[in-house]
PDB file of C-alpha atoms and ligand atoms in Angstrom:
ATOM      1  CA  MET F   1       0.107  -0.144  -0.197  1.00  0.00           C
ATOM      2  CA  GLU F   2       2.021   2.902  -1.327  1.00  0.00           C
ATOM      3  CA  ASN F   3       1.119   6.162   0.519  1.00  0.00           C
ATOM      4  CA  LYS F   4       2.062   9.421   2.443  1.00  0.00           C
ATOM      5  CA  GLY F   5       0.392   9.127   5.899  1.00  0.00           C
ATOM      6  CA  LYS F   6       1.309   7.572   8.657  1.00  0.00           C
ATOM      7  CA  LEU F   7      -0.614   4.804  10.456  1.00  0.00           C
ATOM      8  CA  VAL F   8      -1.148   4.508  14.226  1.00  0.00           C
ATOM      9  CA  VAL F   9      -3.167   1.229  15.502  1.00  0.00           C
ATOM     10  CA  PHE F  10      -4.881   2.685  18.732  1.00  0.00           C
ATOM     11  CA  SER F  11      -6.669  -0.228  21.300  1.00  0.00           C
ATOM     12  CA  GLY F  12      -7.709  -0.531  25.180  1.00  0.00           C
ATOM     13  CA  PRO F  13     -10.225  -2.915  26.696  1.00  0.00           C
ATOM     14  CA  SER F  14     -13.989  -1.294  25.997  1.00  0.00           C
ATOM     15  CA  GLY F  15     -15.136   1.475  28.058  1.00  0.00           C
ATOM     16  CA  VAL F  16     -11.223   2.790  29.454  1.00  0.00           C
ATOM     17  CA  GLY F  17     -11.921   5.969  27.677  1.00  0.00           C
ATOM     18  CA  LYS F  18     -10.611   5.297  23.610  1.00  0.00           C
ATOM     19  CA  GLY F  19     -13.980   7.263  22.374  1.00  0.00           C
ATOM     20  CA  THR F  20     -13.125  10.094  24.376  1.00  0.00           C
ATOM     21  CA  ILE F  21      -9.497  10.522  23.721  1.00  0.00           C
ATOM     22  CA  MET F  22      -9.718   9.848  20.317  1.00  0.00           C
ATOM     23  CA  LYS F  23     -12.027  12.997  20.173  1.00  0.00           C
ATOM     24  CA  LYS F  24      -8.976  14.976  21.775  1.00  0.00           C
ATOM     25  CA  LEU F  25      -6.813  13.914  18.959  1.00  0.00           C
ATOM     26  CA  LEU F  26      -9.060  14.560  16.872  1.00  0.00           C
ATOM     27  CA  GLN F  27      -9.893  18.261  17.534  1.00  0.00           C
ATOM     28  CA  ALA F  28      -5.896  19.021  18.302  1.00  0.00           C
ATOM     29  CA  ASP F  29      -4.545  18.098  15.233  1.00  0.00           C
ATOM     30  CA  GLU F  30      -6.516  18.573  12.187  1.00  0.00           C
ATOM     31  CA  LYS F  31      -3.978  15.933  10.116  1.00  0.00           C
ATOM     32  CA  ILE F  32      -4.926  13.690  12.788  1.00  0.00           C
ATOM     33  CA  ALA F  33      -8.092  11.100  10.970  1.00  0.00           C
ATOM     34  CA  LEU F  34     -10.117   8.114  12.192  1.00  0.00           C
ATOM     35  CA  SER F  35     -10.710   5.357  10.402  1.00  0.00           C
ATOM     36  CA  VAL F  36     -14.514   4.643  10.581  1.00  0.00           C
ATOM     37  CA  SER F  37     -14.472   1.016  10.244  1.00  0.00           C
ATOM     38  CA  ALA F  38     -17.663  -1.375   9.391  1.00  0.00           C
ATOM     39  CA  THR F  39     -18.926  -3.405  12.119  1.00  0.00           C
ATOM     40  CA  THR F  40     -22.722  -6.039  12.147  1.00  0.00           C
ATOM     41  CA  ARG F  41     -23.818  -5.108  15.199  1.00  0.00           C
ATOM     42  CA  LYS F  42     -26.731  -2.848  16.332  1.00  0.00           C
ATOM     43  CA  ARG F  43     -26.183   1.281  15.980  1.00  0.00           C
ATOM     44  CA  ARG F  44     -26.337   2.202  19.962  1.00  0.00           C
ATOM     45  CA  GLU F  45     -28.311   6.041  20.406  1.00  0.00           C
ATOM     46  CA  GLY F  46     -26.420   8.916  19.368  1.00  0.00           C
ATOM     47  CA  GLU F  47     -24.149   7.242  16.623  1.00  0.00           C
ATOM     48  CA  GLU F  48     -24.415   7.675  13.116  1.00  0.00           C
ATOM     49  CA  HIS F  49     -23.948   5.356   9.895  1.00  0.00           C
ATOM     50  CA  GLY F  50     -20.848   6.961   7.872  1.00  0.00           C
ATOM     51  CA  VAL F  51     -19.341   8.349  11.139  1.00  0.00           C
ATOM     52  CA  HIS F  52     -18.762   5.956  14.253  1.00  0.00           C
ATOM     53  CA  TYR F  53     -19.005   2.726  12.268  1.00  0.00           C
ATOM     54  CA  PHE F  54     -20.388   1.683   8.811  1.00  0.00           C
ATOM     55  CA  TYR F  55     -23.649  -0.098   9.698  1.00  0.00           C
ATOM     56  CA  ILE F  56     -23.840  -2.988   7.610  1.00  0.00           C
ATOM     57  CA  THR F  57     -25.608  -6.733   7.652  1.00  0.00           C
ATOM     58  CA  LYS F  58     -23.511 -10.406   8.105  1.00  0.00           C
ATOM     59  CA  GLU F  59     -24.086 -11.057   4.685  1.00  0.00           C
ATOM     60  CA  GLU F  60     -22.377  -7.597   3.348  1.00  0.00           C
ATOM     61  CA  PHE F  61     -19.451  -8.061   5.736  1.00  0.00           C
ATOM     62  CA  GLU F  62     -18.689 -11.949   4.870  1.00  0.00           C
ATOM     63  CA  GLN F  63     -18.981 -10.465   0.964  1.00  0.00           C
ATOM     64  CA  LYS F  64     -16.770  -7.851   1.571  1.00  0.00           C
ATOM     65  CA  ILE F  65     -14.199 -10.455   3.614  1.00  0.00           C
ATOM     66  CA  ARG F  66     -15.061 -11.996   0.217  1.00  0.00           C
ATOM     67  CA  ASN F  67     -13.426  -9.638  -2.153  1.00  0.00           C
ATOM     68  CA  ASN F  68     -10.794  -8.838   0.031  1.00  0.00           C
ATOM     69  CA  GLU F  69     -11.737  -5.682   0.864  1.00  0.00           C
ATOM     70  CA  MET F  70     -10.653  -5.361   4.592  1.00  0.00           C
ATOM     71  CA  LEU F  71      -7.649  -4.738   5.207  1.00  0.00           C
ATOM     72  CA  GLU F  72      -8.379  -6.735   8.918  1.00  0.00           C
ATOM     73  CA  TYR F  73     -11.416  -8.141  10.674  1.00  0.00           C
ATOM     74  CA  THR F  74     -12.344  -9.649  13.209  1.00  0.00           C
ATOM     75  CA  SER F  75     -15.438 -11.071  15.677  1.00  0.00           C
ATOM     76  CA  TYR F  76     -16.429  -9.731  19.112  1.00  0.00           C
ATOM     77  CA  ASN F  77     -18.570 -10.383  21.151  1.00  0.00           C
ATOM     78  CA  GLY F  78     -21.082 -11.636  18.885  1.00  0.00           C
ATOM     79  CA  ASN F  79     -20.356  -9.292  15.823  1.00  0.00           C
ATOM     80  CA  PHE F  80     -17.913  -8.809  12.860  1.00  0.00           C
ATOM     81  CA  TYR F  81     -15.522  -5.591  13.148  1.00  0.00           C
ATOM     82  CA  GLY F  82     -13.539  -4.331  10.401  1.00  0.00           C
ATOM     83  CA  THR F  83     -11.316  -2.334   8.760  1.00  0.00           C
ATOM     84  CA  ILE F  84     -11.785  -1.074   5.320  1.00  0.00           C
ATOM     85  CA  GLN F  85      -8.508  -0.587   2.940  1.00  0.00           C
ATOM     86  CA  SER F  86      -9.966   1.726   0.334  1.00  0.00           C
ATOM     87  CA  HIS F  87     -11.257   3.837   2.952  1.00  0.00           C
ATOM     88  CA  VAL F  88      -7.153   3.671   5.037  1.00  0.00           C
ATOM     89  CA  GLU F  89      -5.921   3.950   1.991  1.00  0.00           C
ATOM     90  CA  GLU F  90      -8.098   7.448   0.506  1.00  0.00           C
ATOM     91  CA  LEU F  91      -7.036   9.071   4.364  1.00  0.00           C
ATOM     92  CA  LEU F  92      -3.942   7.945   3.923  1.00  0.00           C
ATOM     93  CA  ASP F  93      -2.731   9.241   0.704  1.00  0.00           C
ATOM     94  CA  ASN F  94      -4.705  12.516   1.631  1.00  0.00           C
ATOM     95  CA  GLY F  95      -1.217  12.854   3.855  1.00  0.00           C
ATOM     96  CA  LYS F  96      -2.921  11.757   7.435  1.00  0.00           C
ATOM     97  CA  THR F  97      -2.359   9.936  10.013  1.00  0.00           C
ATOM     98  CA  VAL F  98      -4.627   7.527  10.694  1.00  0.00           C
ATOM     99  CA  MET F  99      -5.361   5.883  13.803  1.00  0.00           C
ATOM    100  CA  LEU F 100      -7.591   2.598  13.559  1.00  0.00           C
ATOM    101  CA  GLU F 101      -9.514   2.198  16.883  1.00  0.00           C
ATOM    102  CA  ILE F 102      -9.476  -1.782  16.741  1.00  0.00           C
ATOM    103  CA  GLU F 103      -9.042  -4.536  19.500  1.00  0.00           C
ATOM    104  CA  VAL F 104      -5.826  -6.679  20.155  1.00  0.00           C
ATOM    105  CA  ASP F 105      -6.890  -9.364  17.264  1.00  0.00           C
ATOM    106  CA  GLY F 106      -6.865  -6.750  14.635  1.00  0.00           C
ATOM    107  CA  ALA F 107      -3.695  -4.593  15.659  1.00  0.00           C
ATOM    108  CA  ALA F 108      -2.113  -8.159  15.794  1.00  0.00           C
ATOM    109  CA  GLN F 109      -3.366  -8.309  11.973  1.00  0.00           C
ATOM    110  CA  ILE F 110      -1.827  -4.768  10.679  1.00  0.00           C
ATOM    111  CA  LYS F 111       1.557  -5.085  13.083  1.00  0.00           C
ATOM    112  CA  LYS F 112       1.876  -8.341  10.553  1.00  0.00           C
ATOM    113  CA  LYS F 113       0.854  -6.594   6.975  1.00  0.00           C
ATOM    114  CA  PHE F 114       2.810  -3.387   7.795  1.00  0.00           C
ATOM    115  CA  PRO F 115       5.616  -3.436  10.486  1.00  0.00           C
ATOM    116  CA  ASP F 116       6.228   0.225  10.775  1.00  0.00           C
ATOM    117  CA  ALA F 117       2.852   1.015  11.354  1.00  0.00           C
ATOM    118  CA  MET F 118       3.247   2.494  15.746  1.00  0.00           C
ATOM    119  CA  SER F 119       1.032   0.965  18.086  1.00  0.00           C
ATOM    120  CA  VAL F 120      -0.278   2.374  21.309  1.00  0.00           C
ATOM    121  CA  PHE F 121      -2.534   0.364  23.876  1.00  0.00           C
ATOM    122  CA  VAL F 122      -4.568   2.732  26.553  1.00  0.00           C
ATOM    123  CA  THR F 123      -4.925   0.872  29.799  1.00  0.00           C
ATOM    124  CA  ALA F 124      -7.338   1.905  32.522  1.00  0.00           C
ATOM    125  CA  PRO F 125      -6.018   1.941  36.221  1.00  0.00           C
ATOM    126  CA  SER F 126      -7.148  -1.177  37.058  1.00  0.00           C
ATOM    127  CA  VAL F 127     -10.385  -4.053  35.927  1.00  0.00           C
ATOM    128  CA  GLU F 128     -12.508  -2.721  38.901  1.00  0.00           C
ATOM    129  CA  GLU F 129     -12.172   1.221  37.264  1.00  0.00           C
ATOM    130  CA  ILE F 130     -13.095  -0.605  33.433  1.00  0.00           C
ATOM    131  CA  GLU F 131     -16.552  -2.402  35.024  1.00  0.00           C
ATOM    132  CA  ARG F 132     -17.245   0.364  36.715  1.00  0.00           C
ATOM    133  CA  ARG F 133     -17.001   2.548  33.570  1.00  0.00           C
ATOM    134  CA  LEU F 134     -19.309  -0.212  31.026  1.00  0.00           C
ATOM    135  CA  ARG F 135     -21.865  -0.157  34.162  1.00  0.00           C
ATOM    136  CA  PHE F 136     -22.377   3.472  33.840  1.00  0.00           C
ATOM    137  CA  ARG F 137     -22.178   3.683  30.164  1.00  0.00           C
ATOM    138  CA  ASN F 138     -25.059   1.532  30.704  1.00  0.00           C
ATOM    139  CA  THR F 139     -25.443   1.277  26.870  1.00  0.00           C
ATOM    140  CA  GLU F 140     -25.697  -2.587  27.071  1.00  0.00           C
ATOM    141  CA  ASP F 141     -27.633  -5.695  28.928  1.00  0.00           C
ATOM    142  CA  ASP F 142     -26.135  -6.789  31.538  1.00  0.00           C
ATOM    143  CA  GLU F 143     -24.800 -10.452  29.482  1.00  0.00           C
ATOM    144  CA  ALA F 144     -23.559  -7.529  27.171  1.00  0.00           C
ATOM    145  CA  ILE F 145     -21.319  -6.010  29.800  1.00  0.00           C
ATOM    146  CA  LYS F 146     -20.196  -9.229  31.301  1.00  0.00           C
ATOM    147  CA  ASN F 147     -18.353 -10.713  28.273  1.00  0.00           C
ATOM    148  CA  ARG F 148     -17.022  -7.245  27.267  1.00  0.00           C
ATOM    149  CA  ILE F 149     -15.440  -7.063  31.090  1.00  0.00           C
ATOM    150  CA  ALA F 150     -14.378 -10.962  30.471  1.00  0.00           C
ATOM    151  CA  ILE F 151     -13.258  -9.208  27.186  1.00  0.00           C
ATOM    152  CA  ALA F 152     -11.094  -6.496  28.619  1.00  0.00           C
ATOM    153  CA  LYS F 153      -9.449  -8.511  30.695  1.00  0.00           C
ATOM    154  CA  ASN F 154      -8.392 -10.759  28.229  1.00  0.00           C
ATOM    155  CA  GLU F 155      -7.270  -7.612  26.347  1.00  0.00           C
ATOM    156  CA  MET F 156      -5.277  -6.678  29.388  1.00  0.00           C
ATOM    157  CA  THR F 157      -2.481  -8.805  28.512  1.00  0.00           C
ATOM    158  CA  HIS F 158      -1.707  -8.168  25.516  1.00  0.00           C
ATOM    159  CA  ALA F 159      -0.686  -4.761  25.974  1.00  0.00           C
ATOM    160  CA  ASN F 160       3.102  -5.576  26.330  1.00  0.00           C
ATOM    161  CA  GLU F 161       2.488  -6.340  22.327  1.00  0.00           C
ATOM    162  CA  TYR F 162       2.182  -2.726  21.532  1.00  0.00           C
ATOM    163  CA  ASP F 163       4.914  -0.047  21.484  1.00  0.00           C
ATOM    164  CA  TYR F 164       3.366   2.453  23.681  1.00  0.00           C
ATOM    165  CA  ILE F 165       1.251   1.638  26.742  1.00  0.00           C
ATOM    166  CA  VAL F 166      -0.865   4.921  27.941  1.00  0.00           C
ATOM    167  CA  CYS F 167      -2.765   4.690  31.149  1.00  0.00           C
ATOM    168  CA  ASN F 168      -6.183   6.627  31.306  1.00  0.00           C
ATOM    169  CA  ASP F 169      -6.430   8.189  34.922  1.00  0.00           C
ATOM    170  CA  ASP F 170      -6.649  11.599  32.829  1.00  0.00           C
ATOM    171  CA  VAL F 171      -7.941  12.219  29.685  1.00  0.00           C
ATOM    172  CA  ASP F 172      -6.114  14.994  28.728  1.00  0.00           C
ATOM    173  CA  ALA F 173      -2.905  14.536  29.947  1.00  0.00           C
ATOM    174  CA  ALA F 174      -3.347  10.529  27.925  1.00  0.00           C
ATOM    175  CA  ALA F 175      -4.229  12.382  25.111  1.00  0.00           C
ATOM    176  CA  ASN F 176      -1.063  14.651  25.278  1.00  0.00           C
ATOM    177  CA  LYS F 177       0.927  11.504  26.003  1.00  0.00           C
ATOM    178  CA  ILE F 178      -0.426  10.346  22.409  1.00  0.00           C
ATOM    179  CA  LEU F 179       0.006  13.589  20.745  1.00  0.00           C
ATOM    180  CA  GLU F 180       3.200  13.551  21.634  1.00  0.00           C
ATOM    181  CA  ILE F 181       4.267   9.815  20.316  1.00  0.00           C
ATOM    182  CA  ILE F 182       2.203  10.847  17.518  1.00  0.00           C
ATOM    183  CA  LYS F 183       4.960  13.590  16.671  1.00  0.00           C
TER     184      LYS F 183
HETATM  185  P1  5GP C   1     -18.093  -1.113  20.439  1.00  0.00           P
HETATM  186  O1  5GP C   1     -18.891  -2.502  20.255  1.00  0.00           O
HETATM  187  O2  5GP C   1     -17.559  -0.821  21.477  1.00  0.00           O
HETATM  188  O3  5GP C   1     -18.157  -0.026  19.351  1.00  0.00           O
HETATM  189  O4  5GP C   1     -16.438  -1.942  19.988  1.00  0.00           O
HETATM  190  C1  5GP C   1     -15.834  -3.006  20.385  1.00  0.00           C
HETATM  191  C2  5GP C   1     -14.234  -3.301  19.918  1.00  0.00           C
HETATM  192  O5  5GP C   1     -14.351  -3.806  18.667  1.00  0.00           O
HETATM  193  C3  5GP C   1     -12.991  -2.406  21.153  1.00  0.00           C
HETATM  194  O6  5GP C   1     -12.793  -2.588  20.969  1.00  0.00           O
HETATM  195  C4  5GP C   1     -12.810  -1.925  19.283  1.00  0.00           C
HETATM  196  O7  5GP C   1     -11.396  -1.213  19.072  1.00  0.00           O
HETATM  197  C5  5GP C   1     -13.040  -2.706  18.178  1.00  0.00           C
HETATM  198  N1  5GP C   1     -12.733  -1.882  16.995  1.00  0.00           N
HETATM  199  C6  5GP C   1     -13.660  -1.560  16.458  1.00  0.00           C
HETATM  200  N2  5GP C   1     -13.676  -1.769  14.911  1.00  0.00           N
HETATM  201  C7  5GP C   1     -12.618  -2.146  14.763  1.00  0.00           C
HETATM  202  C8  5GP C   1     -12.302  -2.866  13.764  1.00  0.00           C
HETATM  203  O8  5GP C   1     -12.194  -2.270  12.007  1.00  0.00           O
HETATM  204  N3  5GP C   1     -11.652  -3.992  13.874  1.00  0.00           N
HETATM  205  C9  5GP C   1     -11.475  -4.552  15.081  1.00  0.00           C
HETATM  206  N4  5GP C   1     -10.008  -5.247  14.707  1.00  0.00           N
HETATM  207  N5  5GP C   1     -11.753  -3.641  16.114  1.00  0.00           N
HETATM  208  C10 5GP C   1     -12.786  -2.866  16.061  1.00  0.00           C
END
């Protein structure tokens, strides 16, 4: 993939505050762009098609896999999530620093394909804190939350596979650290 921009993989357990940090990064530097992924999960209230995700059906997702349109993809909590290659290429061609906010399995696929991609893992001060944040967000039923907590615990064990680990005990400090890393 020929390009001018930089690829940055951005992971961290669900509930760690990646969304809030991401917003700050986008506000801080106009060169930073967030890759919009495709997913088969249901749209949450307040989310928009084409902004938060491209919400597609399982059949559409499987078709994209067969057509080799996905740069990486995974199944997470019963749904498909994946990065659309053409979308990322377009952003890179425009000289953007493209953030892929993806989970650990997808991150490993990207690192394999693009060894030069930089990777950042965001952690919370503790697993209890993640659980508290997920329950506070109140966007999923109890079973989905329990599942996300179990996945989060597993994801934390992959933190050392990333180039940088940033603890989100303060959102502004975490965002500033990531901006420094990117620069
Ligand atoms: P959520 O349902 O909370 O929006 O996302 C669940 C998880 O899927 C998060 O850890 C998020 O980073 C990850 N995710 C979102 N988009 C992608 C993607 O395109 N590929 C992969 N591998 N993971 C993704």
